Coordinates of C-alpha atoms and ligand atoms in Angstrom, one line a residue:
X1 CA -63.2 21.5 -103.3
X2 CA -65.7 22.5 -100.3
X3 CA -65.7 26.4 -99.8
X4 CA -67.1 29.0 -98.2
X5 CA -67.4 32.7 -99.3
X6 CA -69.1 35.8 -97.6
X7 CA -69.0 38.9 -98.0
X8 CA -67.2 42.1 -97.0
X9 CA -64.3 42.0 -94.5
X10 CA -66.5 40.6 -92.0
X11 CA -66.9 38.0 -93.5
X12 CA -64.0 36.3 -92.8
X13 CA -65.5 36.1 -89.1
X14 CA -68.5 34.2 -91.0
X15 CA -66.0 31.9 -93.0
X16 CA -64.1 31.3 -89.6
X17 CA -67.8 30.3 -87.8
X18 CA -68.4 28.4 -90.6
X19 CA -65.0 26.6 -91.5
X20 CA -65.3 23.7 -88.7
X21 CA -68.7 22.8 -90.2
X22 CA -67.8 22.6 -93.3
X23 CA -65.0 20.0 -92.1
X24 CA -67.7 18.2 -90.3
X25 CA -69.1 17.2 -93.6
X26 CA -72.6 19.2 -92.5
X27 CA -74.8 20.4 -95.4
X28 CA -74.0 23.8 -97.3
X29 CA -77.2 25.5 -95.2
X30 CA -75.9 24.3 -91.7
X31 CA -72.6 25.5 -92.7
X32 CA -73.6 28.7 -94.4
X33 CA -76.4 29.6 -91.2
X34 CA -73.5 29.5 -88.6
X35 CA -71.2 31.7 -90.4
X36 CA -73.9 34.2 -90.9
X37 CA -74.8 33.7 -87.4
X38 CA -71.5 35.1 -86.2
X39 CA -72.2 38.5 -88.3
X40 CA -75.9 38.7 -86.3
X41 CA -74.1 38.0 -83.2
X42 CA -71.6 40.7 -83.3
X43 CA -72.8 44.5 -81.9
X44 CA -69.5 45.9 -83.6
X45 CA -71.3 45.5 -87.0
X46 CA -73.9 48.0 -87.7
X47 CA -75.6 46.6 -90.6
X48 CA -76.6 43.0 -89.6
X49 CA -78.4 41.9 -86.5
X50 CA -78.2 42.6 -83.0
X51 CA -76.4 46.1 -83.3
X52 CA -77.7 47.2 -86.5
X53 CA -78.3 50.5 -87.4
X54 CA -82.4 51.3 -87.1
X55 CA -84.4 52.9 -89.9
X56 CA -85.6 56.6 -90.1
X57 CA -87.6 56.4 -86.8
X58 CA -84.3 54.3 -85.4
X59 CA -86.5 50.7 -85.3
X60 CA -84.2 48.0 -86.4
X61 CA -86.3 46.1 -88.4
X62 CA -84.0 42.7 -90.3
X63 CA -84.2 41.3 -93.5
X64 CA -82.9 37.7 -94.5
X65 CA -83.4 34.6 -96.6
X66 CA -81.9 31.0 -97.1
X67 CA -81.9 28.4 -99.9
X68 CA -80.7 25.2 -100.5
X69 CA -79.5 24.2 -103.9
X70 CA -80.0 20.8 -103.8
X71 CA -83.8 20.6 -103.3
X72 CA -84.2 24.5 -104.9
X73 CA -85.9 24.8 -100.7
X74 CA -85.9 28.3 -99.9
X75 CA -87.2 31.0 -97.3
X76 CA -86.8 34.3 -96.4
X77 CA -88.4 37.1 -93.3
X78 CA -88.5 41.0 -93.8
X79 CA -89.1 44.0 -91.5
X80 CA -88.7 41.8 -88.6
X81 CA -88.2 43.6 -85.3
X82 CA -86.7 42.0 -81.9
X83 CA -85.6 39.0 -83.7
X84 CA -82.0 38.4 -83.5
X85 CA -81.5 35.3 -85.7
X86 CA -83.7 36.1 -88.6
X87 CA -81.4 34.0 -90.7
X88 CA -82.7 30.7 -88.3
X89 CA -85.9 32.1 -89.0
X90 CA -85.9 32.1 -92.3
X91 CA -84.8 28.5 -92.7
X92 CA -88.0 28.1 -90.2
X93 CA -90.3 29.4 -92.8
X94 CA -88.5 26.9 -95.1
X95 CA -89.0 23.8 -93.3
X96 CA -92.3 24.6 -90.9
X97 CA -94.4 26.6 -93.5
X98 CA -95.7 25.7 -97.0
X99 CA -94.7 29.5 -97.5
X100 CA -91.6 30.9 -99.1
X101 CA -91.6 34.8 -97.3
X102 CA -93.2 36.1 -93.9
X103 CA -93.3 39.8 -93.2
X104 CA -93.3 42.1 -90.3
X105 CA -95.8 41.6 -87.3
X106 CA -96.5 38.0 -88.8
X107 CA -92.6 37.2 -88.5
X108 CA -92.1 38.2 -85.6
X109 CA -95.3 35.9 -84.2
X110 CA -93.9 33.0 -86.4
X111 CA -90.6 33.5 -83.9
X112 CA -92.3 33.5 -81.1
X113 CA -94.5 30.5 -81.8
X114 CA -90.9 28.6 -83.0
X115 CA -89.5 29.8 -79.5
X116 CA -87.2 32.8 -80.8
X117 CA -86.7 34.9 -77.5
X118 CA -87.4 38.7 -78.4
X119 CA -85.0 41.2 -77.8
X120 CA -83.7 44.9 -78.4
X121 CA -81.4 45.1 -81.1
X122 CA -80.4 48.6 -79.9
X123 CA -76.8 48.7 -78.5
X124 CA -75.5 52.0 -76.8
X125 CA -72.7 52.7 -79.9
X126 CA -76.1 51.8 -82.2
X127 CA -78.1 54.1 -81.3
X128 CA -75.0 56.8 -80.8
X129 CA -74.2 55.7 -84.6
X130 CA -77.5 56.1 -85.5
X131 CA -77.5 59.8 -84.1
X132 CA -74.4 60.5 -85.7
X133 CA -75.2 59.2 -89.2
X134 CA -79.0 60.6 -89.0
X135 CA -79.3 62.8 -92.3
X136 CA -80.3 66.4 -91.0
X137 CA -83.2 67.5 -92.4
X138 CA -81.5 71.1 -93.7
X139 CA -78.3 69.4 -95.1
X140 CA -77.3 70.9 -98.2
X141 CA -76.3 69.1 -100.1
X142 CA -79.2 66.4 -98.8
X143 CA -77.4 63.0 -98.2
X144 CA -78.5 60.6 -101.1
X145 CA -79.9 57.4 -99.2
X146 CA -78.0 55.3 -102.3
X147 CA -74.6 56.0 -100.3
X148 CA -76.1 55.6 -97.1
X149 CA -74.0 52.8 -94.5
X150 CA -75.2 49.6 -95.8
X151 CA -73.5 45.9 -95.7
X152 CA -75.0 42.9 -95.8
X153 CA -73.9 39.4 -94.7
X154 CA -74.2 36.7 -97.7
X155 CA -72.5 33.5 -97.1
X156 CA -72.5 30.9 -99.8
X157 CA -70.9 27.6 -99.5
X158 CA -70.2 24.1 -101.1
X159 CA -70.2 21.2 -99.1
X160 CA -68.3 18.0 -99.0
X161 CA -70.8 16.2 -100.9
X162 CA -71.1 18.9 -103.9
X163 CA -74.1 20.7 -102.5
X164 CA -74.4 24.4 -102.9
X165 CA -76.1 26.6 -100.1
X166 CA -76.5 30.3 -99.0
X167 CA -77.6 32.6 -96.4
X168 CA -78.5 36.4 -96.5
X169 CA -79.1 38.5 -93.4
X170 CA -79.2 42.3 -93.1
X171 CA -80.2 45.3 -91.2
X172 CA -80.5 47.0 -94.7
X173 CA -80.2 50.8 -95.4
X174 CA -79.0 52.8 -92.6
X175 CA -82.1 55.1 -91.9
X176 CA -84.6 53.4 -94.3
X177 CA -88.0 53.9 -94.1
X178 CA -89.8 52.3 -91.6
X179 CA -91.4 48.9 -93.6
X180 CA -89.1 49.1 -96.3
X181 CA -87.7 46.1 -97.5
X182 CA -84.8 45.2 -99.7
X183 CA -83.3 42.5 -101.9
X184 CA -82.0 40.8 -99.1
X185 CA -85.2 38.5 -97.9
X186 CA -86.0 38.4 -101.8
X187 CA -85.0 35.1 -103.1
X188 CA -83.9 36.1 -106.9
X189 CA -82.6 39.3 -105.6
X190 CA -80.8 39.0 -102.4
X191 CA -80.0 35.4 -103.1
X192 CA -80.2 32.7 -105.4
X193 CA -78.8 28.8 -105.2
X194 CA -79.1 26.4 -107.4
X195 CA -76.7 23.3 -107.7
X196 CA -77.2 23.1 -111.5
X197 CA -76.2 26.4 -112.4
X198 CA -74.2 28.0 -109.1
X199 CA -75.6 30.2 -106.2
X200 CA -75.1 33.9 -105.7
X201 CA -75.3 37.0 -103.7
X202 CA -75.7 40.5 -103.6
X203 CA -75.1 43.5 -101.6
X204 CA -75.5 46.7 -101.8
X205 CA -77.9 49.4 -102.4
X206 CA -81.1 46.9 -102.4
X207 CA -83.4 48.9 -104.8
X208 CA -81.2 48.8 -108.0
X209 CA -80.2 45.1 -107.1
X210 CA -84.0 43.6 -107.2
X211 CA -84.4 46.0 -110.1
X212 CA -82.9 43.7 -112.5
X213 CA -83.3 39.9 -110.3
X214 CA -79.7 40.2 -109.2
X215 CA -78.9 37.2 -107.7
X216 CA -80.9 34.9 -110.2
X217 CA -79.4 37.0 -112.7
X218 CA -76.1 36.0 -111.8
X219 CA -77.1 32.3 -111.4
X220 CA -78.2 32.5 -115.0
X221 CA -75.0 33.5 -116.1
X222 CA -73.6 30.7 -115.2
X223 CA -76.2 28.1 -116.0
X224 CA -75.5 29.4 -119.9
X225 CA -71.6 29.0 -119.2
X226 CA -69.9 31.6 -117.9
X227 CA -67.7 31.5 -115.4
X228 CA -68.7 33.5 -111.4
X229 CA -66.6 36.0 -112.3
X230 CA -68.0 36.2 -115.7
X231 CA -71.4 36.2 -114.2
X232 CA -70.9 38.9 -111.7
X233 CA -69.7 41.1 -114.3
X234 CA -72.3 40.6 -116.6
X235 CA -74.5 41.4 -113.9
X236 CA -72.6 44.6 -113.1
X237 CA -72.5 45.4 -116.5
X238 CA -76.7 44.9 -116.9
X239 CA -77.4 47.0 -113.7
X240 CA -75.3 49.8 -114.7
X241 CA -77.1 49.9 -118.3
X242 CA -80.6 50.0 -116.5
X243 CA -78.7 53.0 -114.2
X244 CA -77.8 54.8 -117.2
X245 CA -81.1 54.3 -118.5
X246 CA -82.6 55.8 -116.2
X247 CA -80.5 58.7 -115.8
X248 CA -78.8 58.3 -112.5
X249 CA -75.1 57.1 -111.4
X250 CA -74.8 53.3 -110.7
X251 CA -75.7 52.7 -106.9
X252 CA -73.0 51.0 -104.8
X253 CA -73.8 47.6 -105.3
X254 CA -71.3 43.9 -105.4
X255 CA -72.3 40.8 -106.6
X256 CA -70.9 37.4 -105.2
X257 CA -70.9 33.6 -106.6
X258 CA -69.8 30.3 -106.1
X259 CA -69.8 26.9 -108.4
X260 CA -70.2 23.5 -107.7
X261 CA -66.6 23.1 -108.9
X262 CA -65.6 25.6 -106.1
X263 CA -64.7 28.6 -108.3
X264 CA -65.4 31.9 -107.0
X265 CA -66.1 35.1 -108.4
X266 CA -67.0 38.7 -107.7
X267 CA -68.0 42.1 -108.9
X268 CA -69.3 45.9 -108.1
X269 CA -69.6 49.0 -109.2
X270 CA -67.0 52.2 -109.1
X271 CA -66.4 53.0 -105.6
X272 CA -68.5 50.2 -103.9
X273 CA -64.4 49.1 -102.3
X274 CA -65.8 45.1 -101.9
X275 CA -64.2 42.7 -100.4
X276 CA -65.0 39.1 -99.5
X277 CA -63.7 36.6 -97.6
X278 CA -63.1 33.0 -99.0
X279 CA -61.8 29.7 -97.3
X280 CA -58.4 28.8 -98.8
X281 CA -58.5 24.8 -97.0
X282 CA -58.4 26.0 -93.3
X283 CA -57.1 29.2 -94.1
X284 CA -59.4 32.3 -94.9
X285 CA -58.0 34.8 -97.3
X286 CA -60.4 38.6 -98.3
X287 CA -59.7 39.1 -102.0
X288 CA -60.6 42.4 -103.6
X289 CA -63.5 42.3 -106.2
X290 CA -63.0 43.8 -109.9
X291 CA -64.9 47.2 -110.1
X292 CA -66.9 48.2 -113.3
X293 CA -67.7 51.4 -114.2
X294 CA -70.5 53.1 -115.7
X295 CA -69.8 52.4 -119.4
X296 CA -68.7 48.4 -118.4
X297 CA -65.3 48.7 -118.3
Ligands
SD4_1 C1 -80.5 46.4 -98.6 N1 -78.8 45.2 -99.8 O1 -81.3 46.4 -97.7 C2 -79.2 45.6 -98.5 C3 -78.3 46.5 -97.8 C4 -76.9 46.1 -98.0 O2 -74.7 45.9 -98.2 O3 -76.4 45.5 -98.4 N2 -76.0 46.1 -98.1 O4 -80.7 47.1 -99.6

């Protein structure tokens, strides 16, 4: 059953970009790319594209990757600046450049050389937001940057012909600092597709996510039999372990996945609220992931 899921309540604009594609019979990617397109498109969402919220010196600077599960193809920017469709530009480094990832300044030449016009990101209620949500430098108590606004757009999709694809695009943490880079652009972390096992996403605080290989280790999962929900959990389970390990609460973080037999499956830890948005035949319905708390129930 061809599918599309993405995540968050936006991304049932993504499934909605992406639905008529997937009709079309186009591959996962194409299908997958135009729904996270949508999310980069829109200035009312501050945490992916143009409108996203800029790091500590208010600099939007975009994360992203893409992979195909057929071919195991994959690519992936960080830290871009003035680069609207880093998602496109990741599947760029994928199919122009024997290279996997392409940071920063050399991104952002890649684009231009591919013909990517450069922009400002900023939008007025942006850079208002940014103002409003800036941590002040006497708060007490000091804002922890693991709660800080953060929502990535992952969109993972089966096609008509059994093929499993996703894309991952962010702004990442609200307020970062400037050349930090998260799971999102980190095939393994952000991302991970493979049509003999399943594909996955995460979102959430980055740091704790590429921590324990999210994505992959979801994809792993279900490669040894488990179900996406199964997976997810067990992915949940093993990054609140590490948290407790190291002494600190589980960061807000949700996993996402998608088999080639169209079964879908989610998880996050306590008080992460996700939701994500899956295609239902032409219908697109946001479902509620399981939470799991600290001790992995
Ligand atoms: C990051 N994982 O940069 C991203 C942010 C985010 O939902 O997801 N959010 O760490």
């Amino acid at each position: 059953m061809p599918t599309v899921v993405a995540t968050w309540p936006f991304g049932q604009t993504a499934v909605r970009a992406a639905l008529p594609l997937l009709r079309q019979g186009r591959p996962a990617l194409d299908v997958a790319l135009a729904g996270a397109q949508a999310i980069e498109d829109d200035p009312a969402i501050h945490s992916v594209g143009y409108g996203g919220i800029g790091n500590s010196i208010g600099t939007v600077s975009l994360d992203a990757c893409v992979m195909d599960g057929r071919t195991l193809h994959c690519g992936g920017v960080a830290a871009v600046e003035n680069v609207r469709h880093v998602a496109a530009l990741a599947r760029r480094v994928m199919e122009r450049t024997p290279h996997v990832l392409l940071v920063g300044e050399g991104a952002r030449l890649f684009a231009v050389q591919q013909g990517f016009p450069l922009d400002t990101l900023l939008t007025p209620e942006s850079v208002a937001e940014w103002y409003k949500t800036r941590p002040k430098p006497n708060a007490n108590p000091a804002p922890n940057p693991r709660d800080q606004g953060h929502d990535t757009v992952t969109v993972l999709v089966l096609d008509q012909k059994g093929s499993l694809g996703g894309v991952c695009t962010t702004s990442g943490l609200a307020h970062k600092l400037p050349g930090r880079v998260g799971d999102s652009p980190l095939i393994g972390s952000g991302l991970y597709v493979d049509d003999t096992a399943g594909a996955a996403g995460a979102t959430g605080v980055g740091e704790e996510i590429i921590r324990i290989s999210g994505s992959f280790f979801v994809v792993e999962q279900m490669r040894a039999g488990r179900t996406p929900q199964e997976a997810c959990e067990a992915a949940v389970r093993r990054l609140s372990s590490v948290a407790v390990r190291r002494g600190v609460h589980p960061a807000r973080v949700a996993f996402l996945a998608l088999d080639v037999k169209g079964r879908v499956g989610a998880a996050a830890t306590s008080r992460t609220n996700f939701q994500y948005a899956v295609s239902k035949g032409n219908k697109v319905e946001l479902v509620q992931a399981r939470e799991i708390d600290a001790e992995g129930k």
